[in-house]
Amino acid sequence: MLFLIALAAFMLVGLVLIFNRLVHKRQMVKNGWADIDVQLKRRSDLIPRLVESVRGYAAHEKSLFEDVVAKRSAALAAGDNTTERGKTETALSQPVARLMAVAEAYPDLKASRNFLELQTELSDTETKIEMARRFFNGAVRELNTTVESFPANLVASLFGFRQRDFFEIETADRALPSVDFKGT
């Protein structure tokens, strides 16, 4: 009888430990997504400023500006659905890269302090998005592994823990200026 009580206590402690580990991993995923969301919103806020900066120099690129605005709206509308958000953010990266390429054709714009600051901020934001995405995907990997592993999978199914999708975003070719140090 004492053996059964000890076994039940051991199983209860194990259940609590597994449950708490699952909660911890789920919170890490939520934290990771919040970090990504902050950086994507930051980028979304920078894009209209960048468009306005370039618009004055390249007024004939109206369709490009409209494309950037439309894809930015779609990205914001995707919300917390990681798969859809990844697709819309990838779609947004493409016209933004084209916008940067257009800017390269205007020496006065490239020399503009405002444009240079925006370009630096956008580049810094892209780096932060990449770091946040790596953290999030690592947290998702750990949660998914735990949810699938025995005996945690029993606890996970009992309490409704589920696997999460990774946040995949394809990086568009960046329209960075080419620098020739050879002087030729």
Short mmCIF file of N, CA, C and O in Angstrom, two decimals, residues 122-173:
data_model
loop_
_atom_site.label_atom_id
_atom_site.label_comp_id
_atom_site.label_asym_id
_atom_site.label_seq_id
_atom_site.Cartn_x
_atom_site.Cartn_y
_atom_site.Cartn_z
N LEU A 122 16.33 50.87 -41.29
CA LEU A 122 15.69 49.71 -41.94
C LEU A 122 16.62 48.50 -41.92
O LEU A 122 16.21 47.39 -41.61
N SER A 123 17.89 48.73 -42.19
CA SER A 123 18.87 47.64 -42.16
C SER A 123 19.00 47.07 -40.75
O SER A 123 19.03 45.85 -40.56
N ASP A 124 19.04 47.96 -39.76
CA ASP A 124 19.12 47.53 -38.36
C ASP A 124 17.87 46.73 -37.97
O ASP A 124 17.96 45.71 -37.30
N THR A 125 16.72 47.18 -38.43
CA THR A 125 15.47 46.48 -38.14
C THR A 125 15.45 45.10 -38.77
O THR A 125 15.00 44.13 -38.15
N GLU A 126 15.93 44.99 -40.01
CA GLU A 126 15.99 43.69 -40.67
C GLU A 126 16.87 42.71 -39.88
O GLU A 126 16.53 41.54 -39.73
N THR A 127 17.97 43.22 -39.34
CA THR A 127 18.85 42.38 -38.52
C THR A 127 18.13 41.94 -37.25
O THR A 127 18.21 40.77 -36.85
N LYS A 128 17.41 42.85 -36.63
CA LYS A 128 16.67 42.51 -35.41
C LYS A 128 15.54 41.52 -35.70
O LYS A 128 15.26 40.65 -34.87
N ILE A 129 14.90 41.66 -36.85
CA ILE A 129 13.85 40.71 -37.23
C ILE A 129 14.46 39.32 -37.36
O ILE A 129 13.90 38.33 -36.88
N GLU A 130 15.61 39.24 -37.99
CA GLU A 130 16.28 37.95 -38.18
C GLU A 130 16.65 37.32 -36.83
O GLU A 130 16.46 36.12 -36.62
N MET A 131 17.17 38.14 -35.91
CA MET A 131 17.53 37.60 -34.59
C MET A 131 16.28 37.15 -33.83
O MET A 131 16.28 36.09 -33.21
N ALA A 132 15.21 37.94 -33.89
CA ALA A 132 13.97 37.57 -33.20
C ALA A 132 13.37 36.31 -33.82
O ALA A 132 12.83 35.45 -33.11
N ARG A 133 13.46 36.20 -35.14
CA ARG A 133 12.94 35.00 -35.82
C ARG A 133 13.71 33.76 -35.40
O ARG A 133 13.13 32.71 -35.15
N ARG A 134 15.02 33.88 -35.27
CA ARG A 134 15.82 32.73 -34.82
C ARG A 134 15.44 32.32 -33.40
O ARG A 134 15.33 31.14 -33.10
N PHE A 135 15.26 33.30 -32.52
CA PHE A 135 14.86 33.00 -31.15
C PHE A 135 13.50 32.31 -31.13
O PHE A 135 13.32 31.29 -30.47
N PHE A 136 12.54 32.88 -31.87
CA PHE A 136 11.19 32.32 -31.92
C PHE A 136 11.23 30.89 -32.45
O PHE A 136 10.64 29.99 -31.86
N ASN A 137 11.92 30.68 -33.56
CA ASN A 137 11.97 29.34 -34.15
C ASN A 137 12.67 28.35 -33.23
O ASN A 137 12.29 27.17 -33.18
N GLY A 138 13.66 28.80 -32.48
CA GLY A 138 14.30 27.93 -31.48
C GLY A 138 13.33 27.55 -30.37
O GLY A 138 13.27 26.39 -29.94
N ALA A 139 12.55 28.54 -29.92
CA ALA A 139 11.55 28.27 -28.88
C ALA A 139 10.47 27.33 -29.40
O ALA A 139 10.02 26.42 -28.69
N VAL A 140 10.06 27.52 -30.65
CA VAL A 140 9.05 26.63 -31.27
C VAL A 140 9.62 25.22 -31.38
O VAL A 140 8.93 24.24 -31.08
N ARG A 141 10.87 25.10 -31.80
CA ARG A 141 11.50 23.78 -31.92
C ARG A 141 11.50 23.07 -30.57
O ARG A 141 11.15 21.89 -30.47
N GLU A 142 11.86 23.78 -29.50
CA GLU A 142 11.89 23.16 -28.17
C GLU A 142 10.49 22.76 -27.71
O GLU A 142 10.31 21.68 -27.15
N LEU A 143 9.51 23.64 -27.94
CA LEU A 143 8.13 23.31 -27.56
C LEU A 143 7.65 22.10 -28.35
O LEU A 143 7.09 21.16 -27.76
N ASN A 144 7.86 22.11 -29.65
CA ASN A 144 7.39 21.00 -30.49
C ASN A 144 8.05 19.68 -30.10
O ASN A 144 7.40 18.64 -30.06
N THR A 145 9.34 19.73 -29.78
CA THR A 145 10.05 18.52 -29.36
C THR A 145 9.47 18.00 -28.05
O THR A 145 9.24 16.79 -27.89
N THR A 146 9.21 18.89 -27.13
CA THR A 146 8.65 18.49 -25.84
C THR A 146 7.24 17.93 -26.01
O THR A 146 6.89 16.91 -25.40
N VAL A 147 6.43 18.59 -26.84
CA VAL A 147 5.05 18.14 -27.06
C VAL A 147 5.03 16.75 -27.69
O VAL A 147 4.11 15.96 -27.44
N GLU A 148 6.03 16.42 -28.49
CA GLU A 148 6.08 15.11 -29.15
C GLU A 148 6.76 14.03 -28.32
O GLU A 148 6.62 12.85 -28.61
N SER A 149 7.52 14.41 -27.31
CA SER A 149 8.31 13.45 -26.54
C SER A 149 7.48 12.76 -25.46
O SER A 149 6.60 13.37 -24.85
N PHE A 150 7.81 11.50 -25.21
CA PHE A 150 7.15 10.73 -24.17
C PHE A 150 7.88 10.97 -22.85
O PHE A 150 9.10 11.00 -22.84
N PRO A 151 7.25 11.17 -21.77
CA PRO A 151 5.82 11.14 -21.45
C PRO A 151 5.15 12.51 -21.55
O PRO A 151 3.95 12.63 -21.29
N ALA A 152 5.92 13.53 -21.97
CA ALA A 152 5.34 14.87 -22.05
C ALA A 152 4.19 14.94 -23.05
O ALA A 152 3.26 15.73 -22.86
N ASN A 153 4.22 14.10 -24.08
CA ASN A 153 3.12 14.12 -25.06
C ASN A 153 1.79 13.74 -24.41
O ASN A 153 0.74 14.21 -24.81
N LEU A 154 1.83 12.89 -23.40
CA LEU A 154 0.59 12.51 -22.69
C LEU A 154 0.04 13.71 -21.93
O LEU A 154 -1.16 13.99 -21.95
N VAL A 155 0.92 14.42 -21.25
CA VAL A 155 0.51 15.61 -20.49
C VAL A 155 0.07 16.70 -21.45
O VAL A 155 -0.94 17.38 -21.22
N ALA A 156 0.81 16.88 -22.55
CA ALA A 156 0.48 17.91 -23.53
C ALA A 156 -0.91 17.69 -24.12
O ALA A 156 -1.71 18.64 -24.21
N SER A 157 -1.21 16.48 -24.50
CA SER A 157 -2.53 16.21 -25.08
C SER A 157 -3.63 16.36 -24.02
O SER A 157 -4.73 16.83 -24.32
N LEU A 158 -3.33 15.99 -22.80
CA LEU A 158 -4.30 16.10 -21.71
C LEU A 158 -4.67 17.56 -21.43
O LEU A 158 -5.83 17.88 -21.17
N PHE A 159 -3.68 18.46 -21.51
CA PHE A 159 -3.91 19.87 -21.17
C PHE A 159 -3.97 20.79 -22.39
O PHE A 159 -3.95 22.01 -22.25
N GLY A 160 -4.01 20.25 -23.59
CA GLY A 160 -4.23 21.06 -24.78
C GLY A 160 -3.01 21.78 -25.33
O GLY A 160 -3.16 22.74 -26.09
N PHE A 161 -1.83 21.35 -24.96
CA PHE A 161 -0.63 21.95 -25.55
C PHE A 161 -0.50 21.40 -26.96
O PHE A 161 -0.72 20.22 -27.20
N ARG A 162 -0.15 22.25 -27.90
CA ARG A 162 -0.04 21.81 -29.29
C ARG A 162 1.25 22.35 -29.91
O ARG A 162 1.85 23.28 -29.39
N GLN A 163 1.59 21.75 -31.03
CA GLN A 163 2.76 22.22 -31.76
C GLN A 163 2.45 23.56 -32.40
O GLN A 163 1.30 23.87 -32.70
N ARG A 164 3.49 24.35 -32.61
CA ARG A 164 3.36 25.66 -33.25
C ARG A 164 4.10 25.63 -34.57
O ARG A 164 5.02 24.84 -34.77
N ASP A 165 3.73 26.52 -35.47
CA ASP A 165 4.40 26.64 -36.76
C ASP A 165 5.62 27.55 -36.62
O ASP A 165 5.60 28.52 -35.86
N PHE A 166 6.65 27.23 -37.39
CA PHE A 166 7.82 28.09 -37.44
C PHE A 166 7.47 29.35 -38.23
O PHE A 166 6.56 29.35 -39.05
N PHE A 167 8.20 30.41 -37.97
CA PHE A 167 8.01 31.66 -38.72
C PHE A 167 9.05 31.70 -39.82
O PHE A 167 10.23 31.89 -39.57
N GLU A 168 8.59 31.48 -41.03
CA GLU A 168 9.47 31.46 -42.19
C GLU A 168 9.24 32.72 -43.00
O GLU A 168 8.11 33.04 -43.34
N ILE A 169 10.31 33.41 -43.29
CA ILE A 169 10.23 34.59 -44.14
C ILE A 169 11.42 34.53 -45.07
O ILE A 169 12.56 34.37 -44.63
N GLU A 170 11.14 34.60 -46.34
CA GLU A 170 12.22 34.57 -47.32
C GLU A 170 12.81 35.97 -47.42
O GLU A 170 12.08 36.95 -47.54
N THR A 171 14.12 36.05 -47.39
CA THR A 171 14.77 37.34 -47.49
C THR A 171 14.92 37.69 -48.95
O THR A 171 15.53 36.95 -49.72
N ALA A 172 14.35 38.82 -49.34
CA ALA A 172 14.48 39.26 -50.72
C ALA A 172 15.92 39.71 -50.95
O ALA A 172 16.63 40.10 -50.01
N ASP A 173 16.34 39.64 -52.18
CA ASP A 173 17.68 40.14 -52.50
C ASP A 173 17.72 41.60 -52.12
O ASP A 173 16.89 42.40 -52.55
#
